[in-house]
Coordinates of C-alpha atoms in Angstrom, one line a residue:
X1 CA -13.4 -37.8 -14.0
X2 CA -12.4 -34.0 -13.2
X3 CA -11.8 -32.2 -16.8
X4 CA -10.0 -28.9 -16.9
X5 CA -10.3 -27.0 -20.7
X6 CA -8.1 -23.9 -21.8
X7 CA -10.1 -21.1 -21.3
X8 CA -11.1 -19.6 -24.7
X9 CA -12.6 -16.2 -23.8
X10 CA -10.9 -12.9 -25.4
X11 CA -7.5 -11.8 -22.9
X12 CA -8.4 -14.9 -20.6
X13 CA -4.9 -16.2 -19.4
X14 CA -5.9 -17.5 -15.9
X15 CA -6.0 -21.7 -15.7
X16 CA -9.1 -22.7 -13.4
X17 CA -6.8 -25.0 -11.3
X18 CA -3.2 -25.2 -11.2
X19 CA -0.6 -28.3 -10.8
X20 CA -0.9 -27.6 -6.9
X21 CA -4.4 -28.3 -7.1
X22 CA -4.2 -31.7 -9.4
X23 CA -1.7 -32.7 -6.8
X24 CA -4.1 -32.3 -4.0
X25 CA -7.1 -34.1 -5.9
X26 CA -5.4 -37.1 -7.4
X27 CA -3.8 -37.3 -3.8
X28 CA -7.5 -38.0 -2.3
X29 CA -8.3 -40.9 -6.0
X30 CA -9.5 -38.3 -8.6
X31 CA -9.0 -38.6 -11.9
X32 CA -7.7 -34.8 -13.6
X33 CA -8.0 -34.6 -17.5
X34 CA -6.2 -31.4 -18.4
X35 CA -6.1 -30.1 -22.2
X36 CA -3.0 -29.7 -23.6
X37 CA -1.6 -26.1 -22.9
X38 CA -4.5 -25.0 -20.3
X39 CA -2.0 -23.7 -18.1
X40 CA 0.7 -22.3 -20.5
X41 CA -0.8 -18.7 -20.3
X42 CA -0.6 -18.5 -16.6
X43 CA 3.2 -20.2 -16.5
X44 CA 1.9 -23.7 -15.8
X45 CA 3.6 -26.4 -18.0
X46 CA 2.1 -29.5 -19.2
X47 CA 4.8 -31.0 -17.2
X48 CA 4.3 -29.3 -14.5
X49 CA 0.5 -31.2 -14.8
X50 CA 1.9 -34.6 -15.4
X51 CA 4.1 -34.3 -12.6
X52 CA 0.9 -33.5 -10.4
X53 CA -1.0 -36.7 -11.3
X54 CA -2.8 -35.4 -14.5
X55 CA -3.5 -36.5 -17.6
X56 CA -2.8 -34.0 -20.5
X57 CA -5.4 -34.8 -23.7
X58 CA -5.0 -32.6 -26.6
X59 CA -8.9 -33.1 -27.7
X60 CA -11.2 -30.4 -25.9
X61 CA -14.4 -32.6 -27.5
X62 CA -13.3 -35.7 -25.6
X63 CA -12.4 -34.3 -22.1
X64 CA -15.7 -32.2 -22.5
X65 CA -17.8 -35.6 -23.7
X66 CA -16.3 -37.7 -21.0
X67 CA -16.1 -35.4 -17.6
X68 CA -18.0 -35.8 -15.0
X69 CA -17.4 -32.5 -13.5
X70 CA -16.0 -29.4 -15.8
X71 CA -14.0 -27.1 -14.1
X72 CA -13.1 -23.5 -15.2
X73 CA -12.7 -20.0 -14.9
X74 CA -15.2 -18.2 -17.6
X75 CA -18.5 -20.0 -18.2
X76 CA -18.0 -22.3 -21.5
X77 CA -19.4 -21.4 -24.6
X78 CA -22.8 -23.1 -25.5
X79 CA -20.6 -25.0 -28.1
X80 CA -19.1 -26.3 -25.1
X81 CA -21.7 -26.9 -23.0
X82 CA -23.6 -29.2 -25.9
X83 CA -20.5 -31.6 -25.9
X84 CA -20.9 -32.2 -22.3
X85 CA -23.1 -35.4 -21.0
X86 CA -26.6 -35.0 -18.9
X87 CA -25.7 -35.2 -15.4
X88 CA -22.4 -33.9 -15.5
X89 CA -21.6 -30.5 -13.5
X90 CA -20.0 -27.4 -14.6
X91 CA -18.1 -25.4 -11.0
X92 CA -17.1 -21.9 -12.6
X93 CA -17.9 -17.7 -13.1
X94 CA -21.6 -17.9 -14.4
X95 CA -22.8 -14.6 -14.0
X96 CA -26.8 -15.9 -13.9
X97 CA -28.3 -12.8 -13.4
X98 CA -26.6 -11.0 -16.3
X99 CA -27.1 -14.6 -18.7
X100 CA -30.4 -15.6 -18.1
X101 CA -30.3 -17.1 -21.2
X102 CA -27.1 -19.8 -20.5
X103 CA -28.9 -20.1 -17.5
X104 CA -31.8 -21.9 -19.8
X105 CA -28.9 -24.1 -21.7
X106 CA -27.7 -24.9 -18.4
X107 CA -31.5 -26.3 -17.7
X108 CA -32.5 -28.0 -20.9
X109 CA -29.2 -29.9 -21.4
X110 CA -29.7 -31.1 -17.4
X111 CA -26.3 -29.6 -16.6
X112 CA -26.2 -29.1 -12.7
X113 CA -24.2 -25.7 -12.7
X114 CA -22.2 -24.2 -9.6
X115 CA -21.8 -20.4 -9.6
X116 CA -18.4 -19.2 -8.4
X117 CA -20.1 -15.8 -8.6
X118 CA -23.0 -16.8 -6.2
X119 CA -21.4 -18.2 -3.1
X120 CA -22.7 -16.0 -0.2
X121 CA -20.4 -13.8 1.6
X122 CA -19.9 -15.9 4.9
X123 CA -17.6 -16.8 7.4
X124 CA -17.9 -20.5 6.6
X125 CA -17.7 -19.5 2.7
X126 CA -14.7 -17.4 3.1
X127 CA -11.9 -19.8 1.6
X128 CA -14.5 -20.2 -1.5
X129 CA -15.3 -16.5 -2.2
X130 CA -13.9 -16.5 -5.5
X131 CA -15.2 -13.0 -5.8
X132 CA -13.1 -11.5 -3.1
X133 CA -9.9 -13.0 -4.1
X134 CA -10.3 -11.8 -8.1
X135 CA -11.2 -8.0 -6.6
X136 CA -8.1 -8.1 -4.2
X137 CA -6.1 -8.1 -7.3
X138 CA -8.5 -5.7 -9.2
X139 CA -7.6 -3.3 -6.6
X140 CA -3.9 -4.0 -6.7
X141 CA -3.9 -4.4 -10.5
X142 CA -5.6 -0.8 -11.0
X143 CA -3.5 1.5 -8.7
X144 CA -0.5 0.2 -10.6
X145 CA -2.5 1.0 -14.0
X146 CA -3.3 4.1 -12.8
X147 CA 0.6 4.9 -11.5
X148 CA 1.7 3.7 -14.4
X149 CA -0.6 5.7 -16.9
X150 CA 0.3 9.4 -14.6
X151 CA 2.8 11.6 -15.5
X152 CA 4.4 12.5 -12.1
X153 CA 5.4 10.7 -9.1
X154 CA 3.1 9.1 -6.7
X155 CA 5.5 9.6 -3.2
X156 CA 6.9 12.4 -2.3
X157 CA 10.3 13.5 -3.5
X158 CA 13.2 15.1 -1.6
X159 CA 15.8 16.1 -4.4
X160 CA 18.5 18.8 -5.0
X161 CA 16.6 20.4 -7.4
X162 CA 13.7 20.9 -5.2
X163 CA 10.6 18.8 -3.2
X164 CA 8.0 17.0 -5.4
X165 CA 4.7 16.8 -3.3
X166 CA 3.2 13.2 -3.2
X167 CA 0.4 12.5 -5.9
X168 CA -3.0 12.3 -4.5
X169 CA -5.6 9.1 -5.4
X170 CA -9.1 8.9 -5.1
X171 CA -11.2 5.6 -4.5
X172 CA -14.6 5.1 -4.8
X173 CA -16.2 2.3 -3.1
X174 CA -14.8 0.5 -0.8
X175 CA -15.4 -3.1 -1.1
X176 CA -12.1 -5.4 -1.8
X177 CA -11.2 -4.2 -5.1
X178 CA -11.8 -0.6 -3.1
X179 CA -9.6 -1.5 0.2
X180 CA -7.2 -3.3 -1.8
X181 CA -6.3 -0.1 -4.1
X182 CA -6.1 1.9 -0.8
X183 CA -3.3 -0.2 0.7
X184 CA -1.5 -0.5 -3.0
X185 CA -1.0 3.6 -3.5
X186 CA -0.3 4.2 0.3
X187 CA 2.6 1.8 0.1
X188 CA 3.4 3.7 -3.4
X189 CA 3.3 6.7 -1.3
X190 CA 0.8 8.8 -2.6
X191 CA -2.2 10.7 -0.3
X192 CA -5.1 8.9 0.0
X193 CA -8.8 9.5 0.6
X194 CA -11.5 7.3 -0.1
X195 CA -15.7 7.3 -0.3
X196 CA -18.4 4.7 -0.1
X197 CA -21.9 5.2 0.5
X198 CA -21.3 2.7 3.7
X199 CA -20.2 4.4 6.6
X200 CA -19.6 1.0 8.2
X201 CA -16.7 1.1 6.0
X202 CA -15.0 4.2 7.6
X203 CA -12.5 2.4 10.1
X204 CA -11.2 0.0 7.4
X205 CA -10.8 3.3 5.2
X206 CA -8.6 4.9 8.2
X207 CA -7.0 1.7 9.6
X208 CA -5.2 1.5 5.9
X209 CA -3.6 5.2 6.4
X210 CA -6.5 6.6 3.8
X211 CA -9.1 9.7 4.5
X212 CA -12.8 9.2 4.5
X213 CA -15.0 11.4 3.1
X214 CA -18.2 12.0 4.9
X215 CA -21.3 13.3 3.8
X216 CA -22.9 15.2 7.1
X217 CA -25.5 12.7 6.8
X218 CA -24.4 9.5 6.1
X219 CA -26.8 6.7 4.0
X220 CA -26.1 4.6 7.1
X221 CA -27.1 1.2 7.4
X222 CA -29.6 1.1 4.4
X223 CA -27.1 1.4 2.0
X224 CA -25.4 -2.0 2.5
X225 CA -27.5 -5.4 1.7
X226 CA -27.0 -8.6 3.9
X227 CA -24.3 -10.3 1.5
X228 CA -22.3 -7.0 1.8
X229 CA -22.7 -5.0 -0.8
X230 CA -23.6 -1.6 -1.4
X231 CA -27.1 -1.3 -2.4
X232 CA -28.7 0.4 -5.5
X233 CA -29.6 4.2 -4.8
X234 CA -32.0 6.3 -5.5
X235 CA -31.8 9.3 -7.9
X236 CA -31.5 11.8 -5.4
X237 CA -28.9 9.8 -3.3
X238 CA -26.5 9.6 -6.4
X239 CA -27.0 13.6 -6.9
X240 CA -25.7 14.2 -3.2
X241 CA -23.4 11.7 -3.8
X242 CA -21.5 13.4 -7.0
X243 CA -21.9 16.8 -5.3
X244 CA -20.1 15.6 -2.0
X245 CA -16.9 14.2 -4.1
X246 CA -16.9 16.8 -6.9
X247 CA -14.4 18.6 -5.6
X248 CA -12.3 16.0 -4.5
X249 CA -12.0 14.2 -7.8
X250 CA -10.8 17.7 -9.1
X251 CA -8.1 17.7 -7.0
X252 CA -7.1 13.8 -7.7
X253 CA -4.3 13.2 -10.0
X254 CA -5.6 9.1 -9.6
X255 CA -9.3 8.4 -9.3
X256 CA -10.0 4.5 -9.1
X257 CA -13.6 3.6 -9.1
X258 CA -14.9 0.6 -7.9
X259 CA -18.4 0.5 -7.5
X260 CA -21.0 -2.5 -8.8
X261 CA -23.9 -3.5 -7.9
X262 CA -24.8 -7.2 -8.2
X263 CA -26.9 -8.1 -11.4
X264 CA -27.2 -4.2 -12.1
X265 CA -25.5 -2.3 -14.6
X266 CA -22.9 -0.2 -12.4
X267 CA -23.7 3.3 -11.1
X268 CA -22.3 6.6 -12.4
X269 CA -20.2 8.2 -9.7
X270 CA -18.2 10.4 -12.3
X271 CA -20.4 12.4 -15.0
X272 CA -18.8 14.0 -18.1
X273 CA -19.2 17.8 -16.0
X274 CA -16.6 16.3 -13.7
X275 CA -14.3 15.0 -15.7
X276 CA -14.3 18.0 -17.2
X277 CA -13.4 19.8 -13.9
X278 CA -10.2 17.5 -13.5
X279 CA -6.4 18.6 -14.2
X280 CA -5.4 17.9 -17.5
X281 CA -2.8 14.7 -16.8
X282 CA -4.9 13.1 -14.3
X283 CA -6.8 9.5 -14.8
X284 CA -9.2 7.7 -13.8
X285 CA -8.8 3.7 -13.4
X286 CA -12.6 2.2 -13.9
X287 CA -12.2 -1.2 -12.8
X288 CA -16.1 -1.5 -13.3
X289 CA -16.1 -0.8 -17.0
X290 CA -16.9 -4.1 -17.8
X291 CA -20.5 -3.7 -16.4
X292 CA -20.7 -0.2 -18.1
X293 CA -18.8 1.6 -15.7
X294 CA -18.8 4.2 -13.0
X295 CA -17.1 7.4 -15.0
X296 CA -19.8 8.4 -18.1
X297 CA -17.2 8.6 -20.7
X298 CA -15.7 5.3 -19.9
X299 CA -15.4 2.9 -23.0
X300 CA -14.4 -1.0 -21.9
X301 CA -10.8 -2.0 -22.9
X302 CA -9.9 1.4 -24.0
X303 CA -8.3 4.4 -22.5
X304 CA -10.1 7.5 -23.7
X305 CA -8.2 11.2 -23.9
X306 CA -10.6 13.8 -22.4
X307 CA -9.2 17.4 -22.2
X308 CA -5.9 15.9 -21.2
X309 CA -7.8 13.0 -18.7
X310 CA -7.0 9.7 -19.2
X311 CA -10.2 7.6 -18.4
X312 CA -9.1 3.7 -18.6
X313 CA -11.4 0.8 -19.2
X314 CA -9.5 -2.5 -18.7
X315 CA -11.1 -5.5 -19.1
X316 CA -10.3 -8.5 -17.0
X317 CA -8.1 -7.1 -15.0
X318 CA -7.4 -10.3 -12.5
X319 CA -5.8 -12.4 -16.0
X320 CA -3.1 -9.7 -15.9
X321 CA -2.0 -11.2 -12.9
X322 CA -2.8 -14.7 -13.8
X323 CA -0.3 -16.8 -12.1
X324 CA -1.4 -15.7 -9.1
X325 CA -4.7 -15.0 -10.0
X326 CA -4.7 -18.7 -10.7
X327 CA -3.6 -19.7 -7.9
X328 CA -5.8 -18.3 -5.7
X329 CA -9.1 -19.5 -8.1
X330 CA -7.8 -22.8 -7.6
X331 CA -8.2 -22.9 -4.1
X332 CA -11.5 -21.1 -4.1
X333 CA -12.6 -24.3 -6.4
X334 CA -10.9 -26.5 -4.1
X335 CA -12.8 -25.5 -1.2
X336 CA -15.5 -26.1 -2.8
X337 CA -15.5 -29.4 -3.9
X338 CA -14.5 -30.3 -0.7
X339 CA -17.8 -29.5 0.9
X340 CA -19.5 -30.6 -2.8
X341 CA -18.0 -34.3 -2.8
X342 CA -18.9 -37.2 -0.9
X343 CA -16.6 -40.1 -1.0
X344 CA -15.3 -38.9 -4.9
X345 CA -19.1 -37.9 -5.8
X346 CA -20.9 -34.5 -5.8
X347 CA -23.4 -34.9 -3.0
X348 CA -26.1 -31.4 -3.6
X349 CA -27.0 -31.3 0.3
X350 CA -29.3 -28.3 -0.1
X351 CA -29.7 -27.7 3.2
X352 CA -26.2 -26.1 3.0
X353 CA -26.6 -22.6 2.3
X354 CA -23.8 -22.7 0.4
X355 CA -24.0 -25.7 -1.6
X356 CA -27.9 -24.3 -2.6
X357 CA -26.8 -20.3 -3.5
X358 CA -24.1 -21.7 -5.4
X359 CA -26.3 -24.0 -7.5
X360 CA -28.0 -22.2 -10.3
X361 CA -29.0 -25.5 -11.9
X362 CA -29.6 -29.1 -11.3
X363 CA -31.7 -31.7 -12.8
X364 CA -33.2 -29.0 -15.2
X365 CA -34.1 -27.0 -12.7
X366 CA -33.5 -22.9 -11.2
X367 CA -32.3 -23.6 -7.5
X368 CA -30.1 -21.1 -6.6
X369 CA -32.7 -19.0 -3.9
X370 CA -30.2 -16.2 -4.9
X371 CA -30.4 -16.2 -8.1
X372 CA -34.4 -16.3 -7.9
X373 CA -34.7 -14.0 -5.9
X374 CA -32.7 -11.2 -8.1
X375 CA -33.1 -12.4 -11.6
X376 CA -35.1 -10.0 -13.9

């Protein structure tokens, strides 16, 4: 039996599967136990779940007592997680290297629990990587925060009264989140330049219409790991860094910042000294305040007034899109239970490199060579 809970985190509206889904797994003989109103936050009915195959239980305790395999978004509470029989598997965010110590519940309850947060960034893993399709809307989510939150146009305006220039955005790092903010405020018209410390990423930068801002010695490849990402930096690097976009985050009337590191708190791009420098009215969208943010004065799920900046902190920004949001986390999961199941039954072929990074825990035991590797 697959159970699906209603997510219980703080401003968590996204489902973990949606009716689509059911329909899909029922179709190939599983059982779906969904808890009454899992999907009402995200516009999926109850009926819409029935329809699909599923069976809708009001009790939480007994879906969580009698699953096999517990899907969902955010990592369950340790409540939760005690409810849930030995042996059964948990396939959702787990965030190991942050929560070391779920990580330990995970192991003494012999809960076998799949990271949607540690599937490697490959080809093969692409319809899985959770990660990438939560960002994508991050990015889209943020330049709309940030249009929304300034006090002028973004496009350029042509009126009898005069020509309005366009707006001009900054984004910082360039991963999904980064690209995916890019494409949003050139299609809302404003001028665009971007930086990462990857210079790989310069043609993606250019191909979406934005600028790339270069230092006259890039970090090259170094600065990216194998998975992707861009690498911690040193000290010195992060000084060069702030000095080489000082002046263009003065001019910005948006700056979106993007950058993480995984299992590290994220960098500061954007000291108070800068901020200080900008044009009163401007803003700055951290989409990493969450993991303490890139901009210094940043406070998570607020927006702070700094000599006329607006620095904004949203929190969980993908649930603000959560139908779609939704949607597309279903199909992550559903991709990966496909390669998990074996005639109805989670087979943990760890020769798969994804099936083994995935997999924190199983049978009481650390697995994920991932997670080993970069747990503190």
């Amino acid at each position: 039996m697959i159970g699906v809970c209603k997510e219980t985190e703080q401003n968590e509206k996204r489902v973990t599967i949606t009716p689509e889904g059911v329909k899909k797994l029922t179709g190939e003989g599983q059982e779906i136990v969904v808890e009454s109103g899992a999907g009402v936050d995200s516009s999926y009915s109850d009926e819409a779940y029935t329809e699909a195959g599923a069976t809708i239980e009001p009790s939480r305790e007994k879906i969580l007592s009698e699953c096999d395999i517990l899907l969902a978004v955010q990592a369950p509470a340790v409540e939760d997680l005690k409810k849930m029989k030995p042996g059964s598997v948990l396939i959702s965010f787990i965030w190991p290297l942050q929560n070391s110590d779920y990580v330990d519940v995970l192991k003494e309850l012999n809960i076998s629990g799949l990271a949607m947060d540690t599937i490697p960034r490959i080809s093969r893993a692409q319809s899985m990587d959770a990660l990438s399709s939560m960002s994508n809307i991050a990015g889209y989510k943020a330049a709309l925060l940030g249009a929304n939150q300034l006090d002028k146009y973004l496009p350029m305006m042509m009126t009898a009264a005069g020509t309005i220039p366009p707006a001009k955005v900054l984004v910082l790092g360039a991963g999904v989140a980064g690209l995916q903010a890019i494409a949003t405020a050139k299609r809302l018209g404003a001028v665009v330049e971007a930086f990462d410390i990857r210079s790989a990423v310069k043609e993606q930068i250019e191909s979406l219409g934005a600028s790339f801002i270069e230092a006259e010695e890039d970090a090259g490849e170094d600065s990216e790991t194998k998975g992707g990402y861009a690498k911690e930096q040193t000290e010195s690097d992060k000084e060069k860094q702030q000095q080489l976009v000082h002046d263009h985050v003065a001019k910005s009337d948006i700056v979106i910042t993007t950058a993480l590191v995984p299992g590290r708190p994220a960098p500061k791009l954007i000291p108070k000294a800068m901020v200080d420098d900008m044009k009163a009215g401007s803003v700055i969208v951290d989409i990493a305040a969450e993991q303490g943010g890139n901009c210094e004065l940043t406070k998570a799920g607020e927006t702070v007034l700094h000599n006329g900046v607006s620095i904004m902190g949203p929190l969980n920004i993908p649930s603000m899109l959560a139908f779609h949001a939704s949607k597309l986390y279903s199909k992550n999961q559903l991709s990966l239970l496909d390669l998990l199941l074996e005639n109805g039954k989670p087979n943990f072929n760890f020769d798969d490199e994804i099936i083994v990074n995935a997999t924190v825990t199983h049978n009481g035991e650390l697995i994920s060579p991932f997670v080993k590797e970069n747990m503190q």
